[in-house]
PDB file of C-alpha atoms in Angstrom:
ATOM      1  CA  MET A  77      -2.544  50.708  52.684  1.00 56.00           C
ATOM      2  CA  ASN A  78       0.555  49.178  54.242  1.00 53.00           C
ATOM      3  CA  VAL A  79       0.066  45.892  56.096  1.00 61.00           C
ATOM      4  CA  GLN A  80       2.748  45.383  58.662  1.00 66.00           C
ATOM      5  CA  ILE A  81       3.009  42.982  61.575  1.00 69.00           C
ATOM      6  CA  ILE A  82       4.309  45.020  64.457  1.00 71.00           C
ATOM      7  CA  GLN A  83       4.610  44.793  68.214  1.00 73.00           C
ATOM      8  CA  PRO A  84       3.879  48.421  69.041  1.00 82.00           C
ATOM      9  CA  ASN A  85       4.746  49.716  72.458  1.00 86.00           C
ATOM     10  CA  ALA A  86       1.992  49.375  75.040  1.00 90.00           C
ATOM     11  CA  GLU A  87       1.184  53.078  75.047  1.00 93.00           C
ATOM     12  CA  SER A  88       0.613  53.425  71.293  1.00 92.00           C
ATOM     13  CA  TRP A  89      -1.357  50.155  71.067  1.00 96.00           C
ATOM     14  CA  ASP A  90      -3.563  51.054  74.024  1.00 96.00           C
ATOM     15  CA  GLN A  91      -4.107  54.556  72.646  1.00 96.00           C
ATOM     16  CA  PHE A  92      -5.282  53.020  69.357  1.00 96.00           C
ATOM     17  CA  VAL A  93      -7.584  50.579  71.163  1.00 97.00           C
ATOM     18  CA  GLY A  94      -9.052  53.401  73.279  1.00 95.00           C
ATOM     19  CA  CYS A  95      -9.538  55.793  70.367  1.00 93.00           C
ATOM     20  CA  SER A  96     -11.131  53.028  68.291  1.00 91.00           C
ATOM     21  CA  ASP A  97     -13.650  52.148  70.992  1.00 88.00           C
ATOM     22  CA  GLY A  98     -11.909  48.767  71.320  1.00 93.00           C
ATOM     23  CA  HIS A  99     -12.560  46.409  74.196  1.00 94.00           C
ATOM     24  CA  MET A 100     -10.470  46.247  77.374  1.00 95.00           C
ATOM     25  CA  LEU A 101      -9.539  42.644  76.477  1.00 96.00           C
ATOM     26  CA  GLN A 102      -7.638  43.998  73.474  1.00 97.00           C
ATOM     27  CA  THR A 103      -5.278  46.119  75.587  1.00 97.00           C
ATOM     28  CA  SER A 104      -1.624  45.365  76.202  1.00 96.00           C
ATOM     29  CA  ALA A 105      -2.391  45.087  79.932  1.00 97.00           C
ATOM     30  CA  TRP A 106      -4.689  42.138  79.203  1.00 97.00           C
ATOM     31  CA  GLY A 107      -1.908  40.473  77.228  1.00 97.00           C
ATOM     32  CA  ALA A 108       0.497  41.022  80.135  1.00 96.00           C
ATOM     33  CA  LEU A 109      -1.994  39.578  82.608  1.00 97.00           C
ATOM     34  CA  LYS A 110      -2.591  36.490  80.457  1.00 97.00           C
ATOM     35  CA  ARG A 111       1.196  35.950  80.179  1.00 96.00           C
ATOM     36  CA  ALA A 112       1.193  35.282  83.908  1.00 96.00           C
ATOM     37  CA  PHE A 113      -1.182  32.358  83.232  1.00 95.00           C
ATOM     38  CA  GLY A 114       0.759  30.636  80.458  1.00 93.00           C
ATOM     39  CA  TRP A 115      -0.487  32.482  77.396  1.00 96.00           C
ATOM     40  CA  ARG A 116       1.781  34.244  74.886  1.00 95.00           C
ATOM     41  CA  ASP A 117       0.568  37.505  73.421  1.00 95.00           C
ATOM     42  CA  GLN A 118       1.081  38.918  69.944  1.00 94.00           C
ATOM     43  CA  ILE A 119      -0.157  42.099  68.336  1.00 94.00           C
ATOM     44  CA  VAL A 120      -0.879  42.093  64.621  1.00 92.00           C
ATOM     45  CA  ALA A 121      -1.485  45.590  63.338  1.00 91.00           C
ATOM     46  CA  LEU A 122      -2.458  47.196  60.067  1.00 89.00           C
ATOM     47  CA  THR A 123      -0.855  50.575  59.452  1.00 88.00           C
ATOM     48  CA  ASP A 124      -1.564  53.329  56.958  1.00 85.00           C
ATOM     49  CA  GLU A 125       1.062  54.988  54.770  1.00 82.00           C
ATOM     50  CA  ASP A 126       2.141  57.225  57.671  1.00 84.00           C
ATOM     51  CA  GLY A 127       2.697  54.241  59.966  1.00 84.00           C
ATOM     52  CA  ALA A 128      -0.347  54.972  62.142  1.00 89.00           C
ATOM     53  CA  ILE A 129      -2.213  51.918  63.368  1.00 93.00           C
ATOM     54  CA  ARG A 130      -5.493  51.543  61.503  1.00 92.00           C
ATOM     55  CA  ALA A 131      -6.650  48.084  62.629  1.00 95.00           C
ATOM     56  CA  GLY A 132      -5.244  45.276  64.677  1.00 95.00           C
ATOM     57  CA  ALA A 133      -5.662  42.460  67.117  1.00 96.00           C
ATOM     58  CA  LEU A 134      -4.192  41.309  70.374  1.00 97.00           C
ATOM     59  CA  VAL A 135      -3.826  37.573  69.815  1.00 97.00           C
ATOM     60  CA  LEU A 136      -3.355  35.224  72.754  1.00 97.00           C
ATOM     61  CA  HIS A 137      -1.649  31.883  72.127  1.00 97.00           C
ATOM     62  CA  ARG A 138      -2.292  28.945  74.416  1.00 93.00           C
ATOM     63  CA  PRO A 139      -0.258  25.724  74.140  1.00 90.00           C
ATOM     64  CA  LEU A 140      -2.329  22.676  73.250  1.00 87.00           C
ATOM     65  CA  PRO A 141      -2.985  20.117  75.997  1.00 85.00           C
ATOM     66  CA  LEU A 142      -1.191  16.793  76.326  1.00 86.00           C
ATOM     67  CA  ARG A 143       2.032  18.291  74.971  1.00 81.00           C
ATOM     68  CA  LEU A 144       0.615  18.297  71.470  1.00 83.00           C
ATOM     69  CA  PRO A 145       2.546  20.581  69.119  1.00 88.00           C
ATOM     70  CA  GLY A 146       1.060  23.968  68.353  1.00 90.00           C
ATOM     71  CA  THR A 147      -1.151  26.560  69.948  1.00 92.00           C
ATOM     72  CA  LEU A 148      -4.690  27.860  69.873  1.00 94.00           C
ATOM     73  CA  ALA A 149      -4.689  31.496  68.734  1.00 97.00           C
ATOM     74  CA  TYR A 150      -7.477  33.478  70.391  1.00 96.00           C
ATOM     75  CA  VAL A 151      -8.608  37.078  69.859  1.00 97.00           C
ATOM     76  CA  PRO A 152     -10.758  38.108  72.842  1.00 97.00           C
ATOM     77  CA  ARG A 153     -13.344  40.771  72.013  1.00 95.00           C
ATOM     78  CA  GLY A 154     -11.550  41.675  68.846  1.00 95.00           C
ATOM     79  CA  PRO A 155     -10.063  42.351  66.430  1.00 97.00           C
ATOM     80  CA  VAL A 156     -10.192  46.134  66.584  1.00 97.00           C
ATOM     81  CA  VAL A 157     -11.241  47.083  63.072  1.00 96.00           C
ATOM     82  CA  ASP A 158     -13.950  49.092  61.354  1.00 95.00           C
ATOM     83  CA  TRP A 159     -16.059  46.141  60.188  1.00 95.00           C
ATOM     84  CA  SER A 160     -17.740  48.342  57.577  1.00 94.00           C
ATOM     85  CA  ASP A 161     -14.352  48.891  55.873  1.00 93.00           C
ATOM     86  CA  SER A 162     -14.031  45.650  53.908  1.00 93.00           C
ATOM     87  CA  ALA A 163     -10.552  46.559  52.632  1.00 92.00           C
ATOM     88  CA  ALA A 164      -9.253  46.992  56.196  1.00 92.00           C
ATOM     89  CA  VAL A 165     -10.962  43.782  57.344  1.00 95.00           C
ATOM     90  CA  ASP A 166      -9.540  41.795  54.416  1.00 94.00           C
ATOM     91  CA  ALA A 167      -6.063  43.246  54.913  1.00 92.00           C
ATOM     92  CA  LEU A 168      -6.117  42.495  58.644  1.00 94.00           C
ATOM     93  CA  MET A 169      -7.302  38.925  58.114  1.00 94.00           C
ATOM     94  CA  SER A 170      -4.622  38.473  55.445  1.00 92.00           C
ATOM     95  CA  ALA A 171      -2.037  39.552  58.033  1.00 91.00           C
ATOM     96  CA  LEU A 172      -3.527  37.568  60.936  1.00 93.00           C
ATOM     97  CA  HIS A 173      -3.503  34.140  59.327  1.00 93.00           C
ATOM     98  CA  PRO A 174       0.227  33.914  58.506  1.00 93.00           C
ATOM     99  CA  ALA A 175       1.181  35.701  61.735  1.00 92.00           C
ATOM    100  CA  VAL A 176      -0.557  33.147  63.954  1.00 95.00           C
ATOM    101  CA  ARG A 177       0.616  30.213  61.826  1.00 95.00           C
ATOM    102  CA  ALA A 178       4.200  31.451  62.264  1.00 94.00           C
ATOM    103  CA  ARG A 179       3.664  30.937  66.003  1.00 93.00           C
ATOM    104  CA  GLY A 180       2.390  27.398  65.487  1.00 94.00           C
ATOM    105  CA  ALA A 181      -1.358  28.033  65.713  1.00 95.00           C
ATOM    106  CA  PHE A 182      -3.587  25.242  64.441  1.00 92.00           C
ATOM    107  CA  ALA A 183      -6.719  27.415  64.708  1.00 93.00           C
ATOM    108  CA  LEU A 184      -7.694  31.061  65.105  1.00 95.00           C
ATOM    109  CA  LYS A 185     -10.666  31.781  67.365  1.00 95.00           C
ATOM    110  CA  LEU A 186     -12.294  35.217  67.275  1.00 95.00           C
ATOM    111  CA  GLU A 187     -14.815  36.512  69.770  1.00 93.00           C
ATOM    112  CA  PRO A 188     -15.491  40.002  68.339  1.00 94.00           C
ATOM    113  CA  ALA A 189     -17.031  42.753  70.402  1.00 89.00           C
ATOM    114  CA  GLU A 190     -19.884  43.035  67.895  1.00 90.00           C
ATOM    115  CA  ASP A 191     -23.579  42.198  67.979  1.00 83.00           C
ATOM    116  CA  ASP A 192     -24.156  38.591  66.992  1.00 82.00           C
ATOM    117  CA  SER A 193     -26.511  39.512  64.154  1.00 88.00           C
ATOM    118  CA  PRO A 194     -27.158  37.316  61.115  1.00 91.00           C
ATOM    119  CA  GLN A 195     -25.383  39.927  58.967  1.00 93.00           C
ATOM    120  CA  PHE A 196     -22.268  39.828  61.150  1.00 92.00           C
ATOM    121  CA  GLN A 197     -22.335  36.029  61.236  1.00 92.00           C
ATOM    122  CA  GLN A 198     -22.383  36.121  57.427  1.00 94.00           C
ATOM    123  CA  THR A 199     -19.397  38.495  57.403  1.00 94.00           C
ATOM    124  CA  LEU A 200     -17.411  36.061  59.556  1.00 94.00           C
ATOM    125  CA  ALA A 201     -18.506  33.097  57.418  1.00 95.00           C
ATOM    126  CA  THR A 202     -17.356  34.924  54.283  1.00 95.00           C
ATOM    127  CA  LEU A 203     -13.956  35.329  55.955  1.00 95.00           C
ATOM    128  CA  GLY A 204     -13.807  31.568  56.547  1.00 93.00           C
ATOM    129  CA  PHE A 205     -14.833  31.454  60.216  1.00 93.00           C
ATOM    130  CA  ARG A 206     -17.369  28.976  61.576  1.00 92.00           C
ATOM    131  CA  PRO A 207     -19.475  29.292  64.733  1.00 87.00           C
ATOM    132  CA  SER A 208     -18.142  27.414  67.747  1.00 84.00           C
ATOM    133  CA  PRO A 209     -20.334  26.015  70.520  1.00 80.00           C
ATOM    134  CA  GLN A 210     -17.548  26.796  73.002  1.00 80.00           C
ATOM    135  CA  THR A 211     -17.060  30.413  74.018  1.00 75.00           C
ATOM    136  CA  VAL A 212     -14.434  31.836  76.299  1.00 78.00           C
ATOM    137  CA  GLN A 213     -16.064  35.183  77.087  1.00 76.00           C
ATOM    138  CA  PRO A 214     -19.711  35.513  78.077  1.00 69.00           C
ATOM    139  CA  PRO A 215     -21.650  36.005  74.836  1.00 69.00           C
ATOM    140  CA  ARG A 216     -23.743  38.864  76.242  1.00 65.00           C
ATOM    141  CA  THR A 217     -23.494  41.583  78.859  1.00 68.00           C
ATOM    142  CA  ILE A 218     -26.384  42.952  80.877  1.00 70.00           C
ATOM    143  CA  ARG A 219     -26.116  46.433  82.341  1.00 71.00           C
ATOM    144  CA  ILE A 220     -27.999  47.150  85.527  1.00 75.00           C
ATOM    145  CA  ASP A 221     -28.674  50.617  86.888  1.00 80.00           C
ATOM    146  CA  ILE A 222     -27.344  50.506  90.450  1.00 84.00           C
ATOM    147  CA  ALA A 223     -28.718  53.903  91.460  1.00 87.00           C
ATOM    148  CA  GLY A 224     -30.898  53.835  94.541  1.00 88.00           C
ATOM    149  CA  SER A 225     -31.080  51.700  97.629  1.00 90.00           C
ATOM    150  CA  GLU A 226     -30.413  47.968  97.741  1.00 90.00           C
ATOM    151  CA  GLU A 227     -34.159  47.345  98.136  1.00 90.00           C
ATOM    152  CA  ASN A 228     -34.884  49.517  95.104  1.00 89.00           C
ATOM    153  CA  ILE A 229     -32.294  47.694  92.961  1.00 85.00           C
ATOM    154  CA  LEU A 230     -33.561  44.240  94.037  1.00 86.00           C
ATOM    155  CA  SER A 231     -37.175  45.240  93.350  1.00 87.00           C
ATOM    156  CA  ARG A 232     -36.275  45.949  89.691  1.00 82.00           C
ATOM    157  CA  MET A 233     -34.881  42.434  89.207  1.00 78.00           C
ATOM    158  CA  SER A 234     -37.039  39.578  88.058  1.00 75.00           C
TER     159      SER A 234
END
C-alpha cells in the first residue's frame, strides 16, 4: 500500500467519495464552499499501488481566534475509509497527523459518518481520539416520510 498526500482534482476525489458511499461534506464542493467562509481545505488520500484512491479525508482548517498561531483541523463526516480495514485506517491516520501538523494544526477533530456505537468509540480511542462535548454537525439525522398530505404528515409526528 502506498501512502501519498495528494490534492486530487475535484472530479477524481468526488468520484471516490461517491463510489465509497462517502458523505456530501467530504466532497470538493464542500471544501470550496467553506473556503468562502475563511476555511482552508486539504485532501489527504491513501492510494494503492496503481495510484487509485483507497481512503482519504477532506480536512478543513480554521484559524484560531484572537490571532493565536495555528489552526483547528476538522474532518466533517469523514474520513472516507473502510473502518473494517485496520491497515487502511492506520495508514490514513499515519498520513493525516503529519499532513495537518504541516499546516499548523494544534488539534484534529473528526466527526465520522458512522454510528456512535461503543465499538466505534473504542476504535477512535485506540487511534488516540477523545470524545468532545462540542460537535459541529448534528450528531443524528432523522428521516421523515413526506408522502401524503400535510395533514397526514403532521398526524404522524409526536
